[in-house]
Amino acid sequence: AQTVTQSQPEMSVQEAETVTLSCTYDTSESDYYLFWYKQPPSRQMILVIRQEAYKQQNATENRFSVNFQKAAKSFSLKISDSQLGDAAMYFCAYRSGIGGGSNYKLTFGKGTLLTVNP
Amino acid sequence: NAGVTQTPKFQVLKTGQSMTLQCAQDMNHEYMSWYRQDPGMGLRLIHYSVGAGITDQGEVPNGYNVSRSTTEDFPLRLLSAAPSQTSVYFCASSFTPLAAYNEQFFGPGTRLTVL
């Protein structure tokens, strides 16, 4: 079974600065997908960024980028120019690239609560 | 296009009561699932469905039932509520990934308290 570990329960950053959230995972599969979700106080789960394991290039979405290290099974999220609206719980998630049944599920880490200080 | 909707948003039950959490999606997604979120635990899969008439258990299925009679709806039933079922419940849906890339869309969640 796959596992996802987020070792930082809480992080804080000053507005306009850069912060990196850590995520490691364990899998025996070679084909998979990794995601970062943001959950603001509204509770809504919002997809921030995703990475296909077969792609060596790191994904970027505006101020959000990832550092994907497949051999190390590491998938960190970098938020640049942090804004007050970035304050939220962030979840790292894994999904198998193999189709069928339970492989469609997302396996989540326990989350990192990000505080942005003005 | 409403996406994934869940009702109710909040619910308080007494131990032993039963209830159904509703989930509906209007995106013609084959895959639907229920997660529960507990503090410090992330989201854990309760049940899932890959199409109408097909359901299966996830990681934490005990105390919950599901059915999928239509593509749009995937209700979650609590048979006899227990305090351990106090949680936030999320419904999610996606296309079954032939491309294996399809995003899962989440509903707004239901906060359930069992006294």
Coordinates of C-alpha atoms in Angstrom, one line a residue:
Chain A
A1 CA 0.0 0.0 0.0
Q2 CA 1.1 3.5 -0.7
T3 CA 1.8 6.0 2.1
V4 CA 2.2 9.8 2.0
T5 CA 4.1 11.6 4.8
Q6 CA 4.1 15.3 5.5
S7 CA 6.6 15.9 8.3
Q8 CA 5.7 19.5 9.0
P9 CA 2.4 19.8 10.8
E10 CA 2.7 23.6 10.8
M11 CA 4.7 26.2 8.9
S12 CA 4.7 30.0 8.8
V13 CA 6.0 32.5 6.3
Q14 CA 6.1 36.2 6.0
E15 CA 4.0 37.8 3.3
A16 CA 5.9 38.1 0.0
E17 CA 8.5 35.6 1.1
T18 CA 9.0 32.0 -0.1
V19 CA 8.1 28.8 1.7
T20 CA 8.6 25.1 0.9
L21 CA 6.3 22.4 2.2
S22 CA 7.7 18.9 2.3
C23 CA 6.1 15.6 1.2
T24 CA 7.6 12.1 0.9
Y25 CA 5.8 9.0 -0.3
D26 CA 6.3 5.3 -0.5
T27 CA 5.2 3.2 -3.4
S28 CA 6.4 0.2 -5.5
E29 CA 4.7 1.5 -8.6
S30 CA 6.5 3.3 -11.4
D31 CA 3.5 5.0 -12.9
Y32 CA 1.6 7.4 -10.6
Y33 CA 0.4 11.0 -10.0
L34 CA 1.1 13.4 -7.2
F35 CA -1.0 16.3 -6.1
W36 CA -1.0 19.2 -3.8
Y37 CA -4.4 20.3 -2.5
K38 CA -5.2 23.5 -0.5
Q39 CA -7.9 23.6 2.1
P40 CA -8.8 27.1 3.3
P41 CA -11.0 27.7 6.3
S42 CA -14.0 27.3 4.0
R43 CA -13.2 23.6 3.9
Q44 CA -13.3 23.4 0.1
M45 CA -10.5 21.2 -1.3
I46 CA -8.8 23.0 -4.1
L47 CA -6.3 21.4 -6.5
V48 CA -3.1 23.5 -6.5
I49 CA -0.7 21.6 -8.7
R50 CA -0.1 18.1 -10.1
Q51 CA 2.8 16.1 -11.3
E52 CA 3.0 13.0 -13.5
A53 CA 5.7 10.6 -12.3
Y54 CA 6.9 9.9 -15.9
K55 CA 7.7 13.6 -16.4
Q56 CA 11.1 14.8 -15.3
Q57 CA 10.2 18.4 -15.6
N58 CA 8.8 19.9 -12.4
A59 CA 5.3 21.3 -12.6
T60 CA 4.6 25.0 -12.1
E61 CA 1.4 27.0 -11.7
N62 CA 2.0 30.7 -11.3
R63 CA 3.6 31.2 -7.8
F64 CA 3.4 27.5 -7.1
S65 CA 6.0 25.0 -8.1
V66 CA 7.1 21.6 -7.1
N67 CA 10.5 19.9 -6.6
F68 CA 9.8 16.3 -7.7
Q69 CA 12.6 13.8 -6.9
K70 CA 11.4 10.4 -8.1
A71 CA 14.4 8.4 -6.8
A72 CA 14.1 10.0 -3.4
K73 CA 10.3 9.8 -3.5
S74 CA 10.0 13.4 -2.5
F75 CA 7.5 15.9 -3.7
S76 CA 7.8 19.4 -2.1
L77 CA 5.7 22.4 -2.8
K78 CA 7.3 25.9 -3.1
I79 CA 5.1 28.9 -2.8
S80 CA 6.8 32.1 -4.0
D81 CA 5.7 35.7 -3.1
S82 CA 3.4 34.3 -0.4
Q83 CA 0.1 36.1 0.0
L84 CA -2.4 36.3 2.9
G85 CA -4.8 34.2 0.8
D86 CA -2.3 31.3 0.8
A87 CA -3.0 30.6 4.4
A88 CA -4.6 27.2 4.5
M89 CA -4.0 23.5 5.2
Y90 CA -2.1 21.9 2.4
F91 CA -2.4 18.2 1.6
C92 CA 0.0 16.1 -0.5
A93 CA -1.8 13.2 -2.3
Y94 CA -0.8 10.2 -4.4
R95 CA -2.8 8.4 -7.0
S96 CA -1.8 5.3 -8.9
G97 CA -1.3 5.4 -12.6
I98 CA -2.7 2.0 -13.0
G99 CA -6.4 2.0 -13.8
G100 CA -9.2 0.1 -12.1
G101 CA -11.2 0.0 -8.9
S102 CA -9.4 1.2 -5.8
N103 CA -6.5 2.6 -7.9
Y104 CA -8.5 5.7 -8.6
K105 CA -8.4 6.7 -5.0
L106 CA -6.3 9.5 -3.6
T107 CA -4.0 8.7 -0.6
F108 CA -3.4 11.8 1.4
G109 CA -0.8 13.0 3.8
K110 CA -1.9 14.4 7.2
G111 CA -1.5 18.0 6.1
T112 CA 0.6 21.1 6.8
L113 CA -1.1 24.1 8.2
L114 CA 0.4 27.2 6.6
T115 CA 0.2 30.6 8.3
V116 CA 1.1 33.8 6.4
N117 CA 2.1 36.7 8.6
P118 CA 1.6 40.2 7.3
Chain B
N1 CA -22.9 23.2 -14.0
A2 CA -23.0 22.9 -10.2
G3 CA -20.1 20.4 -9.9
V4 CA -20.2 18.2 -6.8
T5 CA -22.9 19.1 -4.3
Q6 CA -23.4 17.7 -0.8
T7 CA -26.2 18.1 1.7
P8 CA -26.5 18.9 4.5
K9 CA -23.6 21.1 5.3
F10 CA -23.9 20.5 9.0
Q11 CA -25.6 17.8 11.0
V12 CA -25.9 16.8 14.7
L13 CA -27.0 13.3 15.5
K14 CA -27.5 11.3 18.7
T15 CA -25.8 8.0 19.1
G16 CA -27.7 5.2 17.4
Q17 CA -29.5 7.5 15.0
S18 CA -29.3 6.8 11.3
M19 CA -29.0 9.3 8.4
T20 CA -28.0 9.7 4.8
L21 CA -25.4 12.2 3.5
Q22 CA -26.3 13.2 0.0
C23 CA -23.8 13.7 -2.9
A24 CA -24.6 14.6 -6.4
Q25 CA -22.5 15.5 -9.5
D26 CA -23.6 16.9 -12.9
M27 CA -20.4 16.2 -14.8
N28 CA -21.2 12.7 -15.9
H29 CA -18.3 11.3 -13.9
E30 CA -18.1 7.5 -13.5
Y31 CA -16.0 7.5 -10.4
M32 CA -17.4 8.8 -7.1
S33 CA -16.1 8.4 -3.6
W34 CA -16.5 9.3 0.0
Y35 CA -13.7 10.5 2.3
R36 CA -13.7 11.4 6.0
Q37 CA -11.4 14.0 7.4
D38 CA -10.3 13.9 11.0
P39 CA -7.9 16.2 12.7
G40 CA -4.3 15.1 12.2
M41 CA -5.4 12.2 9.9
G42 CA -5.7 13.7 6.5
L43 CA -8.6 12.3 4.3
R44 CA -9.3 8.6 4.3
L45 CA -11.4 6.7 1.8
I46 CA -14.7 5.2 3.1
H47 CA -16.3 3.8 -0.1
Y48 CA -16.1 4.3 -3.8
S49 CA -17.9 3.6 -7.0
V50 CA -16.7 3.2 -10.6
G51 CA -20.2 3.4 -12.1
A52 CA -23.9 2.9 -11.5
G53 CA -24.5 -0.4 -9.7
I54 CA -20.8 -0.9 -8.7
T55 CA -19.5 0.0 -5.3
D56 CA -16.6 -1.2 -3.1
Q57 CA -15.0 -0.5 0.3
G58 CA -12.2 1.8 0.9
E59 CA -9.9 2.2 3.9
V60 CA -12.5 2.8 6.7
P61 CA -15.8 1.4 5.6
N62 CA -17.2 0.1 8.9
G63 CA -20.5 1.7 10.0
Y64 CA -21.2 3.1 6.5
N65 CA -23.3 1.8 3.5
V66 CA -23.4 3.2 0.0
S67 CA -25.3 2.5 -3.2
R68 CA -25.1 3.9 -6.7
S69 CA -28.4 3.6 -8.6
T70 CA -27.6 6.5 -11.0
T71 CA -24.5 8.1 -12.4
E72 CA -25.3 11.4 -10.7
D73 CA -25.9 10.3 -7.1
F74 CA -23.8 8.5 -4.4
P75 CA -25.4 8.7 -1.0
L76 CA -23.6 7.6 2.2
R77 CA -25.7 6.0 4.9
L78 CA -24.8 5.9 8.6
L79 CA -26.6 2.9 9.9
S80 CA -26.3 3.6 13.7
A81 CA -24.3 6.7 14.4
A82 CA -21.4 6.5 16.9
P83 CA -19.3 9.3 18.4
S84 CA -16.3 7.9 16.5
Q85 CA -18.1 9.0 13.3
T86 CA -17.9 12.6 14.2
S87 CA -15.9 14.0 11.3
V88 CA -16.1 16.1 8.1
Y89 CA -17.2 14.1 5.1
F90 CA -16.2 14.8 1.5
C91 CA -17.6 13.5 -1.6
A92 CA -15.4 13.5 -4.7
S93 CA -15.9 12.5 -8.4
S94 CA -13.9 12.2 -11.6
F95 CA -13.9 10.5 -14.9
T96 CA -12.4 7.0 -14.7
P97 CA -8.9 7.8 -16.0
L98 CA -8.2 6.3 -19.4
A99 CA -5.6 9.1 -19.4
A100 CA -5.0 8.5 -15.7
Y101 CA -4.8 12.2 -15.2
N102 CA -8.3 13.2 -14.5
E103 CA -8.8 15.6 -11.6
Q104 CA -11.0 14.6 -8.7
F105 CA -13.5 17.3 -7.9
F106 CA -14.6 17.7 -4.2
G107 CA -17.8 18.7 -2.7
P108 CA -18.0 21.4 0.0
G109 CA -18.1 18.8 2.8
T110 CA -20.5 17.9 5.6
R111 CA -19.6 18.5 9.2
L112 CA -21.2 15.7 11.2
T113 CA -21.3 15.6 15.0
V114 CA -22.5 12.6 16.9
L115 CA -23.4 13.1 20.5

